[in-house]
mmCIF file of C-alpha atoms in Angstrom:
data_model
loop_
_atom_site.group_PDB
_atom_site.id
_atom_site.type_symbol
_atom_site.label_atom_id
_atom_site.label_comp_id
_atom_site.label_asym_id
_atom_site.label_seq_id
_atom_site.Cartn_x
_atom_site.Cartn_y
_atom_site.Cartn_z
ATOM 1 C CA MET A 275 -20.100 23.964 31.999
ATOM 2 C CA ALA A 276 -23.900 22.567 32.815
ATOM 3 C CA ARG A 277 -23.761 21.039 29.362
ATOM 4 C CA ALA A 278 -20.676 19.607 29.670
ATOM 5 C CA GLU A 279 -21.337 18.072 32.823
ATOM 6 C CA ALA A 280 -24.729 16.373 31.644
ATOM 7 C CA MET A 281 -22.674 14.967 28.294
ATOM 8 C CA LEU A 282 -19.913 13.309 31.211
ATOM 9 C CA ASP A 283 -22.941 11.904 33.300
ATOM 10 C CA ILE A 284 -24.709 10.643 30.360
ATOM 11 C CA ILE A 285 -21.664 8.907 29.273
ATOM 12 C CA ALA A 286 -21.007 7.365 32.640
ATOM 13 C CA LEU A 287 -24.443 6.163 32.740
ATOM 14 C CA GLU A 288 -23.671 4.524 29.182
ATOM 15 C CA ALA A 289 -20.830 2.756 30.891
ATOM 16 C CA ARG A 290 -22.853 1.654 33.718
ATOM 17 C CA TYR A 291 -25.291 0.139 31.615
ATOM 18 C CA ALA A 292 -22.455 -2.026 29.816
ATOM 19 C CA ARG A 293 -21.043 -2.793 33.006
ATOM 20 C CA ALA A 294 -24.193 -3.963 34.748
ATOM 21 C CA TRP A 295 -25.635 -6.081 31.746
ATOM 22 C CA ASP A 296 -21.926 -7.704 31.288
ATOM 23 C CA SER A 297 -21.558 -8.502 34.800
ATOM 24 C CA GLY A 298 -25.039 -9.886 35.375
ATOM 25 C CA ASP A 299 -26.449 -7.371 38.008
ATOM 26 C CA GLY A 300 -29.842 -7.226 36.982
ATOM 27 C CA ASN A 301 -30.682 -4.553 39.761
ATOM 28 C CA ALA A 302 -27.842 -2.234 38.737
ATOM 29 C CA TRP A 303 -28.705 -2.576 34.923
ATOM 30 C CA ALA A 304 -32.608 -1.837 35.876
ATOM 31 C CA ASP A 305 -31.005 1.182 37.837
ATOM 32 C CA VAL A 306 -29.583 2.928 34.954
ATOM 33 C CA PHE A 307 -33.513 3.563 33.554
ATOM 34 C CA THR A 308 -36.246 5.780 35.324
ATOM 35 C CA GLY A 309 -38.841 3.934 37.493
ATOM 36 C CA ASP A 310 -41.051 3.605 34.123
ATOM 37 C CA GLY A 311 -38.268 3.232 31.844
ATOM 38 C CA VAL A 312 -38.539 1.205 28.739
ATOM 39 C CA PHE A 313 -35.878 -0.952 26.744
ATOM 40 C CA GLU A 314 -37.173 -2.221 23.487
ATOM 41 C CA ILE A 315 -35.779 -4.458 20.536
ATOM 42 C CA ALA A 316 -36.824 -3.699 16.802
ATOM 43 C CA ALA A 317 -37.926 -6.778 14.897
ATOM 44 C CA VAL A 318 -35.395 -7.797 12.436
ATOM 45 C CA GLY A 319 -35.129 -10.806 10.301
ATOM 46 C CA ASP A 320 -37.228 -13.412 11.833
ATOM 47 C CA ARG A 321 -36.842 -12.127 15.430
ATOM 48 C CA PRO A 322 -39.829 -10.278 16.609
ATOM 49 C CA ALA A 323 -39.990 -6.656 18.384
ATOM 50 C CA LEU A 324 -39.310 -7.048 22.315
ATOM 51 C CA LYS A 325 -40.618 -4.736 24.766
ATOM 52 C CA VAL A 326 -39.470 -4.399 28.630
ATOM 53 C CA GLU A 327 -40.882 -1.929 30.942
ATOM 54 C CA GLY A 328 -39.910 -0.966 34.465
ATOM 55 C CA ARG A 329 -37.257 -1.819 36.696
ATOM 56 C CA ASP A 330 -38.720 -5.218 38.115
ATOM 57 C CA GLN A 331 -39.408 -6.335 34.308
ATOM 58 C CA LEU A 332 -36.161 -5.027 33.442
ATOM 59 C CA SER A 333 -34.172 -6.652 35.891
ATOM 60 C CA THR A 334 -36.018 -10.155 35.511
ATOM 61 C CA PHE A 335 -34.824 -9.513 31.512
ATOM 62 C CA CYS A 336 -31.144 -8.811 32.500
ATOM 63 C CA LEU A 337 -31.021 -11.851 34.935
ATOM 64 C CA ASP A 338 -32.788 -14.293 32.515
ATOM 65 C CA PHE A 339 -30.184 -13.654 29.506
ATOM 66 C CA THR A 340 -27.242 -13.423 31.343
ATOM 67 C CA SER A 341 -28.082 -16.763 33.215
ATOM 68 C CA LYS A 342 -27.375 -18.321 29.814
ATOM 69 C CA PHE A 343 -24.722 -16.272 28.152
ATOM 70 C CA THR A 344 -22.013 -14.370 29.041
ATOM 71 C CA GLY A 345 -20.764 -11.354 26.980
ATOM 72 C CA VAL A 346 -19.445 -7.895 26.512
ATOM 73 C CA HIS A 347 -20.900 -4.687 24.930
ATOM 74 C CA VAL A 348 -18.435 -2.253 23.200
ATOM 75 C CA PRO A 349 -20.393 0.969 22.891
ATOM 76 C CA GLY A 350 -19.304 3.462 20.801
ATOM 77 C CA LEU A 351 -19.467 7.288 22.264
ATOM 78 C CA PRO A 352 -23.170 8.743 22.138
ATOM 79 C CA LEU A 353 -24.009 11.913 20.055
ATOM 80 C CA LEU A 354 -25.871 13.506 22.620
ATOM 81 C CA GLU A 355 -28.874 16.475 22.287
ATOM 82 C CA ILE A 356 -29.196 18.199 25.726
ATOM 83 C CA ASP A 357 -32.373 20.220 26.174
ATOM 84 C CA GLY A 358 -32.396 20.769 30.251
ATOM 85 C CA ASP A 359 -33.480 17.996 32.038
ATOM 86 C CA GLU A 360 -34.367 16.039 28.948
ATOM 87 C CA ALA A 361 -31.663 14.698 26.186
ATOM 88 C CA THR A 362 -31.497 12.432 23.238
ATOM 89 C CA GLY A 363 -28.697 10.243 22.077
ATOM 90 C CA HIS A 364 -27.457 7.992 19.198
ATOM 91 C CA LEU A 365 -24.808 5.305 19.611
ATOM 92 C CA HIS A 366 -23.235 2.420 17.929
ATOM 93 C CA PHE A 367 -22.902 -0.940 19.596
ATOM 94 C CA GLN A 368 -21.338 -4.487 19.125
ATOM 95 C CA PHE A 369 -22.139 -7.271 21.555
ATOM 96 C CA VAL A 370 -20.231 -10.486 21.716
ATOM 97 C CA ALA A 371 -21.714 -13.270 23.884
ATOM 98 C CA ILE A 372 -21.008 -17.093 24.530
ATOM 99 C CA GLY A 373 -23.530 -19.521 26.383
ATOM 100 C CA ARG A 374 -23.478 -23.191 27.307
ATOM 101 C CA LEU A 375 -26.912 -24.124 26.647
ATOM 102 C CA GLY A 376 -26.891 -28.040 27.380
ATOM 103 C CA THR A 377 -24.088 -30.274 28.804
ATOM 104 C CA ASN A 378 -22.950 -30.681 25.388
ATOM 105 C CA HIS A 379 -24.299 -27.570 23.479
ATOM 106 C CA THR A 380 -22.561 -24.231 23.439
ATOM 107 C CA MET A 381 -23.650 -21.117 21.367
ATOM 108 C CA SER A 382 -21.872 -17.627 20.462
ATOM 109 C CA ARG A 383 -23.731 -14.569 19.257
ATOM 110 C CA THR A 384 -22.784 -11.365 17.871
ATOM 111 C CA ALA A 385 -24.556 -8.420 16.980
ATOM 112 C CA CYS A 386 -24.031 -4.975 16.241
ATOM 113 C CA GLY A 387 -26.258 -2.168 15.356
ATOM 114 C CA GLN A 388 -27.591 1.384 17.234
ATOM 115 C CA TYR A 389 -29.206 2.407 20.265
ATOM 116 C CA ASP A 390 -31.665 5.513 20.168
ATOM 117 C CA VAL A 391 -32.061 6.341 23.805
ATOM 118 C CA ARG A 392 -34.015 9.278 25.677
ATOM 119 C CA TYR A 393 -32.791 10.220 28.747
ATOM 120 C CA ARG A 394 -34.058 12.273 31.837
ATOM 121 C CA ARG A 395 -32.360 13.900 34.654
ATOM 122 C CA THR A 396 -33.675 12.726 38.029
ATOM 123 C CA GLU A 397 -33.432 13.398 41.689
ATOM 124 C CA THR A 398 -30.529 10.662 41.608
ATOM 125 C CA GLY A 399 -28.869 11.843 38.523
ATOM 126 C CA TRP A 400 -29.449 10.887 34.904
ATOM 127 C CA ARG A 401 -31.470 7.811 33.873
ATOM 128 C CA MET A 402 -32.657 6.551 30.707
ATOM 129 C CA LEU A 403 -36.216 6.583 29.803
ATOM 130 C CA HIS A 404 -36.580 4.823 26.428
ATOM 131 C CA ARG A 405 -34.213 3.134 24.826
ATOM 132 C CA LEU A 406 -34.557 1.196 21.392
ATOM 133 C CA GLU A 407 -32.052 -1.139 19.797
ATOM 134 C CA LYS A 408 -31.840 -1.847 16.193
ATOM 135 C CA ALA A 409 -29.477 -4.566 14.901
ATOM 136 C CA PHE A 410 -27.906 -4.308 11.811
ATOM 137 C CA SER A 411 -26.529 -7.742 11.722
ATOM 138 C CA SER A 412 -26.639 -10.840 14.317
ATOM 139 C CA ALA A 413 -25.242 -14.081 13.936
ATOM 140 C CA ARG A 414 -24.766 -16.946 15.940
ATOM 141 C CA SER A 415 -22.918 -20.220 16.091
ATOM 142 C CA GLU A 416 -23.966 -23.429 17.644
ATOM 143 C CA PHE A 417 -21.218 -26.011 18.803
ATOM 144 C CA PHE A 418 -22.159 -29.786 19.798
ATOM 145 C CA ASP A 419 -19.652 -31.947 21.738
ATOM 146 C CA PHE A 420 -19.810 -35.639 21.024
#
């Protein structure tokens, strides 16, 4: 029963991750991580790797991005391995966003890929210790009003 409860709690954590980011709530997004949690994006194509550490940087990262873009995550269910108070997960995602970058400049972005995640049970419930995003594909379209 404890394993099933842990799985459901982690699935709910994944839902909170997507909801917090998509609503632009930097503090709620940072709260799905441990205090020293890490979010990384692997280098792909001409996009360099990115690493954000700690709740303050995580919150700022979310707020900066969502101040320009509005989007929605479409996550898959995580494949979870649970070992006591530690767990690992692997899940696929799609992310679609649109942003108004200037008076006459709109950009849409899409990405799909996978997340590899390490979770830890804390006093306040399960949290993400480390999340690595690996994009399989990414596209953007830009539109200019005249």
